[in-house]
mmCIF file with all atom_site columns, C-alpha atoms in Angstrom:
data_model
loop_
_atom_site.group_PDB
_atom_site.id
_atom_site.type_symbol
_atom_site.label_atom_id
_atom_site.label_alt_id
_atom_site.label_comp_id
_atom_site.label_asym_id
_atom_site.label_entity_id
_atom_site.label_seq_id
_atom_site.pdbx_PDB_ins_code
_atom_site.Cartn_x
_atom_site.Cartn_y
_atom_site.Cartn_z
_atom_site.occupancy
_atom_site.B_iso_or_equiv
_atom_site.pdbx_formal_charge
_atom_site.auth_seq_id
_atom_site.auth_comp_id
_atom_site.auth_asym_id
_atom_site.auth_atom_id
_atom_site.pdbx_PDB_model_num
ATOM 1   C CA . GLU A 1 1   ? -41.261 -15.923 20.443  1.00 0.00 ? 1   GLU A CA 1
ATOM 2   C CA . ASP A 1 2   ? -39.748 -16.798 17.347  1.00 0.00 ? 2   ASP A CA 1
ATOM 3   C CA . LEU A 1 3   ? -37.093 -17.059 14.467  1.00 0.00 ? 3   LEU A CA 1
ATOM 4   C CA . ALA A 1 4   ? -39.583 -15.759 12.065  1.00 0.00 ? 4   ALA A CA 1
ATOM 5   C CA . ALA A 1 5   ? -40.654 -13.591 14.760  1.00 0.00 ? 5   ALA A CA 1
ATOM 6   C CA . ARG A 1 6   ? -37.213 -12.026 15.213  1.00 0.00 ? 6   ARG A CA 1
ATOM 7   C CA . VAL A 1 7   ? -35.798 -11.612 10.841  1.00 0.00 ? 7   VAL A CA 1
ATOM 8   C CA . GLU A 1 8   ? -38.672 -9.630  10.741  1.00 0.00 ? 8   GLU A CA 1
ATOM 9   C CA . GLY A 1 9   ? -37.835 -6.987  13.485  1.00 0.00 ? 9   GLY A CA 1
ATOM 10  C CA . LEU A 1 10  ? -34.476 -7.443  12.987  1.00 0.00 ? 10  LEU A CA 1
ATOM 11  C CA . VAL A 1 11  ? -34.498 -7.131  8.625   1.00 0.00 ? 11  VAL A CA 1
ATOM 12  C CA . GLY A 1 12  ? -37.606 -7.114  7.516   1.00 0.00 ? 12  GLY A CA 1
ATOM 13  C CA . PRO A 1 13  ? -39.877 -6.495  5.089   1.00 0.00 ? 13  PRO A CA 1
ATOM 14  C CA . LYS A 1 14  ? -42.922 -6.724  6.528   1.00 0.00 ? 14  LYS A CA 1
ATOM 15  C CA . GLY A 1 15  ? -45.712 -9.371  7.074   1.00 0.00 ? 15  GLY A CA 1
ATOM 16  C CA . ILE A 1 16  ? -42.358 -11.670 6.257   1.00 0.00 ? 16  ILE A CA 1
ATOM 17  C CA . ALA A 1 17  ? -42.615 -13.432 9.396   1.00 0.00 ? 17  ALA A CA 1
ATOM 18  C CA . SER A 1 18  ? -46.077 -15.591 8.001   1.00 0.00 ? 18  SER A CA 1
ATOM 19  C CA . PHE A 1 19  ? -44.168 -16.124 5.517   1.00 0.00 ? 19  PHE A CA 1
ATOM 20  C CA . ILE A 1 20  ? -41.576 -17.646 6.633   1.00 0.00 ? 20  ILE A CA 1
ATOM 21  C CA . ARG A 1 21  ? -43.408 -20.073 8.624   1.00 0.00 ? 21  ARG A CA 1
ATOM 22  C CA . GLU A 1 22  ? -45.102 -21.508 6.185   1.00 0.00 ? 22  GLU A CA 1
ATOM 23  C CA . LEU A 1 23  ? -41.650 -22.159 5.175   1.00 0.00 ? 23  LEU A CA 1
ATOM 24  C CA . GLU A 1 24  ? -40.993 -23.875 8.220   1.00 0.00 ? 24  GLU A CA 1
ATOM 25  C CA . GLU A 1 25  ? -43.969 -25.715 7.587   1.00 0.00 ? 25  GLU A CA 1
ATOM 26  C CA . LYS A 1 26  ? -42.939 -27.038 4.600   1.00 0.00 ? 26  LYS A CA 1
ATOM 27  C CA . TYR A 1 27  ? -39.495 -27.942 3.979   1.00 0.00 ? 27  TYR A CA 1
ATOM 28  C CA . GLY A 1 28  ? -38.742 -27.752 8.282   1.00 0.00 ? 28  GLY A CA 1
ATOM 29  C CA . GLU A 1 29  ? -35.126 -27.011 9.649   1.00 0.00 ? 29  GLU A CA 1
ATOM 30  C CA . ASN A 1 30  ? -34.145 -27.091 5.589   1.00 0.00 ? 30  ASN A CA 1
ATOM 31  C CA . THR A 1 31  ? -33.138 -23.444 5.308   1.00 0.00 ? 31  THR A CA 1
ATOM 32  C CA . ASP A 1 32  ? -30.842 -23.109 2.642   1.00 0.00 ? 32  ASP A CA 1
ATOM 33  C CA . LYS A 1 33  ? -34.824 -24.473 0.993   1.00 0.00 ? 33  LYS A CA 1
ATOM 34  C CA . ILE A 1 34  ? -36.682 -21.939 3.360   1.00 0.00 ? 34  ILE A CA 1
ATOM 35  C CA . ILE A 1 35  ? -33.624 -19.079 2.296   1.00 0.00 ? 35  ILE A CA 1
ATOM 36  C CA . MET A 1 36  ? -33.381 -19.438 -1.362  1.00 0.00 ? 36  MET A CA 1
ATOM 37  C CA . GLU A 1 37  ? -37.253 -19.425 -1.447  1.00 0.00 ? 37  GLU A CA 1
ATOM 38  C CA . VAL A 1 38  ? -37.308 -16.014 0.764   1.00 0.00 ? 38  VAL A CA 1
ATOM 39  C CA . ILE A 1 39  ? -35.226 -14.177 -1.476  1.00 0.00 ? 39  ILE A CA 1
ATOM 40  C CA . ASP A 1 40  ? -36.626 -14.761 -4.222  1.00 0.00 ? 40  ASP A CA 1
ATOM 41  C CA . ALA A 1 41  ? -40.305 -13.659 -3.132  1.00 0.00 ? 41  ALA A CA 1
ATOM 42  C CA . ILE A 1 42  ? -38.678 -10.361 -2.558  1.00 0.00 ? 42  ILE A CA 1
ATOM 43  C CA . LEU A 1 43  ? -37.220 -9.717  -5.924  1.00 0.00 ? 43  LEU A CA 1
ATOM 44  C CA . ASP A 1 44  ? -39.980 -10.947 -7.436  1.00 0.00 ? 44  ASP A CA 1
ATOM 45  C CA . GLY A 1 45  ? -41.682 -8.569  -5.678  1.00 0.00 ? 45  GLY A CA 1
ATOM 46  C CA . LYS A 1 46  ? -44.355 -9.617  -3.070  1.00 0.00 ? 46  LYS A CA 1
ATOM 47  C CA . PHE A 1 47  ? -42.961 -7.743  -0.557  1.00 0.00 ? 47  PHE A CA 1
ATOM 48  C CA . GLY A 1 48  ? -43.344 -3.888  -2.579  1.00 0.00 ? 48  GLY A CA 1
ATOM 49  C CA . ASP A 1 49  ? -40.694 -3.450  -5.199  1.00 0.00 ? 49  ASP A CA 1
ATOM 50  C CA . PHE A 1 50  ? -38.552 -0.838  -3.187  1.00 0.00 ? 50  PHE A CA 1
ATOM 51  C CA . GLU A 1 51  ? -39.331 2.405   -4.671  1.00 0.00 ? 51  GLU A CA 1
ATOM 52  C CA . GLY A 1 52  ? -38.287 0.786   -7.510  1.00 0.00 ? 52  GLY A CA 1
ATOM 53  C CA . ASP A 1 53  ? -34.654 0.681   -6.423  1.00 0.00 ? 53  ASP A CA 1
ATOM 54  C CA . LEU A 1 54  ? -33.115 -2.553  -7.264  1.00 0.00 ? 54  LEU A CA 1
ATOM 55  C CA . GLU A 1 55  ? -29.946 -2.173  -5.265  1.00 0.00 ? 55  GLU A CA 1
ATOM 56  C CA . LYS A 1 56  ? -33.202 -1.868  -2.080  1.00 0.00 ? 56  LYS A CA 1
ATOM 57  C CA . LYS A 1 57  ? -34.455 -4.949  -3.294  1.00 0.00 ? 57  LYS A CA 1
ATOM 58  C CA . ILE A 1 58  ? -31.497 -6.488  -4.262  1.00 0.00 ? 58  ILE A CA 1
ATOM 59  C CA . GLU A 1 59  ? -30.023 -5.033  -0.107  1.00 0.00 ? 59  GLU A CA 1
ATOM 60  C CA . GLN A 1 60  ? -33.488 -6.289  1.177   1.00 0.00 ? 60  GLN A CA 1
ATOM 61  C CA . ALA A 1 61  ? -33.027 -10.277 -0.017  1.00 0.00 ? 61  ALA A CA 1
ATOM 62  C CA . LEU A 1 62  ? -29.746 -10.194 1.445   1.00 0.00 ? 62  LEU A CA 1
ATOM 63  C CA . ARG A 1 63  ? -30.637 -8.923  4.940   1.00 0.00 ? 63  ARG A CA 1
ATOM 64  C CA . THR A 1 64  ? -32.586 -11.182 5.154   1.00 0.00 ? 64  THR A CA 1
ATOM 65  C CA . ALA A 1 65  ? -31.070 -14.716 3.906   1.00 0.00 ? 65  ALA A CA 1
ATOM 66  C CA . ALA A 1 66  ? -28.580 -13.102 6.173   1.00 0.00 ? 66  ALA A CA 1
ATOM 67  C CA . ALA A 1 67  ? -30.714 -12.591 9.495   1.00 0.00 ? 67  ALA A CA 1
ATOM 68  C CA . ILE A 1 68  ? -32.475 -16.339 8.320   1.00 0.00 ? 68  ILE A CA 1
ATOM 69  C CA . GLU A 1 69  ? -29.096 -18.289 8.236   1.00 0.00 ? 69  GLU A CA 1
ATOM 70  C CA . THR A 1 70  ? -27.420 -16.443 11.312  1.00 0.00 ? 70  THR A CA 1
ATOM 71  C CA . ASN A 1 71  ? -30.521 -17.240 13.272  1.00 0.00 ? 71  ASN A CA 1
ATOM 72  C CA . ALA A 1 72  ? -31.325 -13.250 13.784  1.00 0.00 ? 72  ALA A CA 1
ATOM 73  C CA . VAL A 1 73  ? -29.378 -13.378 16.699  1.00 0.00 ? 73  VAL A CA 1
ATOM 74  C CA . VAL A 1 74  ? -26.298 -11.583 15.979  1.00 0.00 ? 74  VAL A CA 1
ATOM 75  C CA . SER A 1 75  ? -25.716 -8.805  14.816  1.00 0.00 ? 75  SER A CA 1
ATOM 76  C CA . ALA A 1 76  ? -24.253 -9.723  10.803  1.00 0.00 ? 76  ALA A CA 1
ATOM 77  C CA . PRO A 1 77  ? -27.562 -8.200  8.987   1.00 0.00 ? 77  PRO A CA 1
ATOM 78  C CA . ILE A 1 78  ? -27.924 -5.482  10.188  1.00 0.00 ? 78  ILE A CA 1
ATOM 79  C CA . GLU A 1 79  ? -24.445 -4.557  10.848  1.00 0.00 ? 79  GLU A CA 1
ATOM 80  C CA . GLY A 1 80  ? -21.827 -6.634  9.202   1.00 0.00 ? 80  GLY A CA 1
ATOM 81  C CA . ILE A 1 81  ? -23.189 -5.652  5.592   1.00 0.00 ? 81  ILE A CA 1
ATOM 82  C CA . ALA A 1 82  ? -22.925 -1.976  4.694   1.00 0.00 ? 82  ALA A CA 1
ATOM 83  C CA . TYR A 1 83  ? -24.405 -2.283  1.276   1.00 0.00 ? 83  TYR A CA 1
ATOM 84  C CA . VAL A 1 84  ? -24.432 -3.570  -2.952  1.00 0.00 ? 84  VAL A CA 1
ATOM 85  C CA . LYS A 1 85  ? -24.079 -1.300  -5.436  1.00 0.00 ? 85  LYS A CA 1
ATOM 86  C CA . ILE A 1 86  ? -24.484 -2.182  -9.147  1.00 0.00 ? 86  ILE A CA 1
ATOM 87  C CA . LYS A 1 87  ? -21.118 -0.856  -10.502 1.00 0.00 ? 87  LYS A CA 1
ATOM 88  C CA . GLN A 1 88  ? -20.555 -1.308  -13.916 1.00 0.00 ? 88  GLN A CA 1
ATOM 89  C CA . ASN A 1 89  ? -17.230 -3.700  -15.704 1.00 0.00 ? 89  ASN A CA 1
ATOM 90  C CA . LYS A 1 90  ? -14.676 -1.775  -16.985 1.00 0.00 ? 90  LYS A CA 1
ATOM 91  C CA . ASP A 1 91  ? -16.626 -3.866  -20.741 1.00 0.00 ? 91  ASP A CA 1
ATOM 92  C CA . GLY A 1 92  ? -19.868 -2.271  -19.901 1.00 0.00 ? 92  GLY A CA 1
ATOM 93  C CA . SER A 1 93  ? -21.994 -5.077  -17.987 1.00 0.00 ? 93  SER A CA 1
ATOM 94  C CA . LYS A 1 94  ? -23.296 -4.382  -14.384 1.00 0.00 ? 94  LYS A CA 1
ATOM 95  C CA . TYR A 1 95  ? -22.848 -6.409  -11.772 1.00 0.00 ? 95  TYR A CA 1
ATOM 96  C CA . LEU A 1 96  ? -23.006 -6.362  -7.839  1.00 0.00 ? 96  LEU A CA 1
ATOM 97  C CA . ALA A 1 97  ? -21.271 -5.098  -5.200  1.00 0.00 ? 97  ALA A CA 1
ATOM 98  C CA . VAL A 1 98  ? -21.633 -5.731  -1.519  1.00 0.00 ? 98  VAL A CA 1
ATOM 99  C CA . TYR A 1 99  ? -19.752 -3.765  0.966   1.00 0.00 ? 99  TYR A CA 1
ATOM 100 C CA . PHE A 1 100 ? -18.335 -6.094  4.265   1.00 0.00 ? 100 PHE A CA 1
ATOM 101 C CA . ALA A 1 101 ? -17.952 -4.066  7.447   1.00 0.00 ? 101 ALA A CA 1
ATOM 102 C CA . GLY A 1 102 ? -16.402 -6.034  9.936   1.00 0.00 ? 102 GLY A CA 1
ATOM 103 C CA . PRO A 1 103 ? -19.202 -7.574  12.894  1.00 0.00 ? 103 PRO A CA 1
ATOM 104 C CA . ILE A 1 104 ? -20.167 -10.295 9.614   1.00 0.00 ? 104 ILE A CA 1
ATOM 105 C CA . ARG A 1 105 ? -16.770 -12.173 11.729  1.00 0.00 ? 105 ARG A CA 1
ATOM 106 C CA . GLY A 1 106 ? -20.392 -12.431 14.387  1.00 0.00 ? 106 GLY A CA 1
ATOM 107 C CA . ALA A 1 107 ? -22.202 -14.737 11.527  1.00 0.00 ? 107 ALA A CA 1
ATOM 108 C CA . GLY A 1 108 ? -18.996 -16.917 12.126  1.00 0.00 ? 108 GLY A CA 1
ATOM 109 C CA . GLY A 1 109 ? -17.601 -18.790 9.518   1.00 0.00 ? 109 GLY A CA 1
ATOM 110 C CA . THR A 1 110 ? -19.972 -20.698 7.475   1.00 0.00 ? 110 THR A CA 1
ATOM 111 C CA . ALA A 1 111 ? -22.730 -18.325 8.034   1.00 0.00 ? 111 ALA A CA 1
ATOM 112 C CA . SER A 1 112 ? -20.208 -15.158 6.418   1.00 0.00 ? 112 SER A CA 1
ATOM 113 C CA . ALA A 1 113 ? -19.535 -17.951 3.001   1.00 0.00 ? 113 ALA A CA 1
ATOM 114 C CA . LYS A 1 114 ? -22.855 -18.553 3.083   1.00 0.00 ? 114 LYS A CA 1
ATOM 115 C CA . ILE A 1 115 ? -23.864 -15.004 3.186   1.00 0.00 ? 115 ILE A CA 1
ATOM 116 C CA . ILE A 1 116 ? -22.095 -14.773 -1.207  1.00 0.00 ? 116 ILE A CA 1
ATOM 117 C CA . VAL A 1 117 ? -22.903 -17.281 -2.095  1.00 0.00 ? 117 VAL A CA 1
ATOM 118 C CA . PHE A 1 118 ? -26.573 -15.718 -1.184  1.00 0.00 ? 118 PHE A CA 1
ATOM 119 C CA . ALA A 1 119 ? -25.234 -13.292 -3.113  1.00 0.00 ? 119 ALA A CA 1
ATOM 120 C CA . ASP A 1 120 ? -23.697 -14.878 -5.987  1.00 0.00 ? 120 ASP A CA 1
ATOM 121 C CA . TYR A 1 121 ? -27.496 -16.149 -6.403  1.00 0.00 ? 121 TYR A CA 1
ATOM 122 C CA . ILE A 1 122 ? -29.467 -12.776 -6.463  1.00 0.00 ? 122 ILE A CA 1
ATOM 123 C CA . ARG A 1 123 ? -27.047 -11.671 -9.243  1.00 0.00 ? 123 ARG A CA 1
ATOM 124 C CA . LYS A 1 124 ? -27.561 -14.026 -11.265 1.00 0.00 ? 124 LYS A CA 1
ATOM 125 C CA . LYS A 1 125 ? -31.581 -13.956 -10.871 1.00 0.00 ? 125 LYS A CA 1
ATOM 126 C CA . VAL A 1 126 ? -31.439 -10.200 -11.009 1.00 0.00 ? 126 VAL A CA 1
ATOM 127 C CA . GLY A 1 127 ? -29.246 -10.602 -14.646 1.00 0.00 ? 127 GLY A CA 1
ATOM 128 C CA . LEU A 1 128 ? -26.627 -9.085  -13.167 1.00 0.00 ? 128 LEU A CA 1
ATOM 129 C CA . GLU A 1 129 ? -22.991 -10.123 -14.961 1.00 0.00 ? 129 GLU A CA 1
ATOM 130 C CA . ARG A 1 130 ? -19.779 -11.209 -12.374 1.00 0.00 ? 130 ARG A CA 1
ATOM 131 C CA . TYR A 1 131 ? -17.335 -8.949  -11.280 1.00 0.00 ? 131 TYR A CA 1
ATOM 132 C CA . LYS A 1 132 ? -14.123 -9.336  -14.064 1.00 0.00 ? 132 LYS A CA 1
ATOM 133 C CA . PRO A 1 133 ? -11.152 -8.059  -12.809 1.00 0.00 ? 133 PRO A CA 1
ATOM 134 C CA . THR A 1 134 ? -9.403  -5.813  -15.273 1.00 0.00 ? 134 THR A CA 1
ATOM 135 C CA . GLU A 1 135 ? -5.714  -7.320  -15.162 1.00 0.00 ? 135 GLU A CA 1
ATOM 136 C CA . ASP A 1 136 ? -3.845  -4.825  -12.658 1.00 0.00 ? 136 ASP A CA 1
ATOM 137 C CA . GLN A 1 137 ? -6.197  -5.702  -10.378 1.00 0.00 ? 137 GLN A CA 1
ATOM 138 C CA . ILE A 1 138 ? -5.315  -9.240  -10.783 1.00 0.00 ? 138 ILE A CA 1
ATOM 139 C CA . ARG A 1 139 ? -1.515  -8.064  -10.146 1.00 0.00 ? 139 ARG A CA 1
ATOM 140 C CA . ARG A 1 140 ? -2.181  -6.121  -7.024  1.00 0.00 ? 140 ARG A CA 1
ATOM 141 C CA . TYR A 1 141 ? -4.149  -8.910  -6.375  1.00 0.00 ? 141 TYR A CA 1
ATOM 142 C CA . LEU A 1 142 ? -0.718  -11.404 -6.186  1.00 0.00 ? 142 LEU A CA 1
ATOM 143 C CA . GLU A 1 143 ? 1.344   -9.013  -4.775  1.00 0.00 ? 143 GLU A CA 1
ATOM 144 C CA . GLU A 1 144 ? -0.295  -7.720  -1.801  1.00 0.00 ? 144 GLU A CA 1
ATOM 145 C CA . ARG A 1 145 ? -0.998  -11.648 -0.852  1.00 0.00 ? 145 ARG A CA 1
ATOM 146 C CA . GLU A 1 146 ? 2.899   -12.308 -1.522  1.00 0.00 ? 146 GLU A CA 1
ATOM 147 C CA . LEU A 1 147 ? 3.311   -9.131  0.647   1.00 0.00 ? 147 LEU A CA 1
ATOM 148 C CA . VAL A 1 148 ? 1.050   -10.541 3.972   1.00 0.00 ? 148 VAL A CA 1
ATOM 149 C CA . HIS A 1 149 ? 2.549   -13.711 3.821   1.00 0.00 ? 149 HIS A CA 1
ATOM 150 C CA . ASN A 1 150 ? 6.358   -12.436 3.288   1.00 0.00 ? 150 ASN A CA 1
ATOM 151 C CA . LEU A 1 151 ? 6.036   -9.455  5.902   1.00 0.00 ? 151 LEU A CA 1
ATOM 152 C CA . MET A 1 152 ? 2.617   -10.256 8.465   1.00 0.00 ? 152 MET A CA 1
ATOM 153 C CA . ALA A 1 153 ? 1.958   -13.475 9.049   1.00 0.00 ? 153 ALA A CA 1
ATOM 154 C CA . ARG A 1 154 ? 3.001   -16.484 7.323   1.00 0.00 ? 154 ARG A CA 1
ATOM 155 C CA . LEU A 1 155 ? -0.424  -18.494 5.487   1.00 0.00 ? 155 LEU A CA 1
ATOM 156 C CA . GLN A 1 156 ? -1.899  -21.631 5.952   1.00 0.00 ? 156 GLN A CA 1
ATOM 157 C CA . TYR A 1 157 ? -2.607  -22.106 2.791   1.00 0.00 ? 157 TYR A CA 1
ATOM 158 C CA . TYR A 1 158 ? -0.046  -20.200 -0.224  1.00 0.00 ? 158 TYR A CA 1
ATOM 159 C CA . PRO A 1 159 ? -1.886  -20.574 -3.057  1.00 0.00 ? 159 PRO A CA 1
ATOM 160 C CA . ASN A 1 160 ? 0.366   -20.248 -6.363  1.00 0.00 ? 160 ASN A CA 1
ATOM 161 C CA . ASP A 1 161 ? -0.733  -17.043 -9.163  1.00 0.00 ? 161 ASP A CA 1
ATOM 162 C CA . GLU A 1 162 ? -2.652  -19.208 -11.178 1.00 0.00 ? 162 GLU A CA 1
ATOM 163 C CA . GLU A 1 163 ? -4.926  -20.098 -8.780  1.00 0.00 ? 163 GLU A CA 1
ATOM 164 C CA . MET A 1 164 ? -4.507  -17.296 -6.722  1.00 0.00 ? 164 MET A CA 1
ATOM 165 C CA . ARG A 1 165 ? -5.311  -15.539 -10.692 1.00 0.00 ? 165 ARG A CA 1
ATOM 166 C CA . THR A 1 166 ? -8.767  -18.138 -10.524 1.00 0.00 ? 166 THR A CA 1
ATOM 167 C CA . ILE A 1 167 ? -9.365  -17.346 -7.198  1.00 0.00 ? 167 ILE A CA 1
ATOM 168 C CA . VAL A 1 168 ? -10.305 -13.118 -8.257  1.00 0.00 ? 168 VAL A CA 1
ATOM 169 C CA . GLU A 1 169 ? -11.164 -13.420 -11.651 1.00 0.00 ? 169 GLU A CA 1
#
């Protein structure tokens, strides 16, 4: 019947529809503010503790955010986000890893990029570090960028080594 009902029906969590409607009354069509409050509410446990599993809670918050961002009319929140994991950097700190599948393209470029921004917001909110690539991983990215550019397709923009390091780090 409306966005809130579609979001709850598509990805949940149960009870989120009435909360989204309250936020729509408060913020109108400012979906970014709605999404941030929904993420906060899910992470703060307003819609359950997800059996104490932080990965499940993060995944729910991210899928719900993606559903709101895409008006709950594409498969991206269900199939585009394969799963999330909390992993460990070489220095022992923990980071958030979000695994995407092909249908994320159904969300469109802007929505896909915003899902990454939402994931970073979630990461910070739950106290996780950023991913810290090793020097070998950075060199691999540099080499792959070169191979893709030379052997497969000319890139519209070809970042130099320093820019590529910044992107990867």
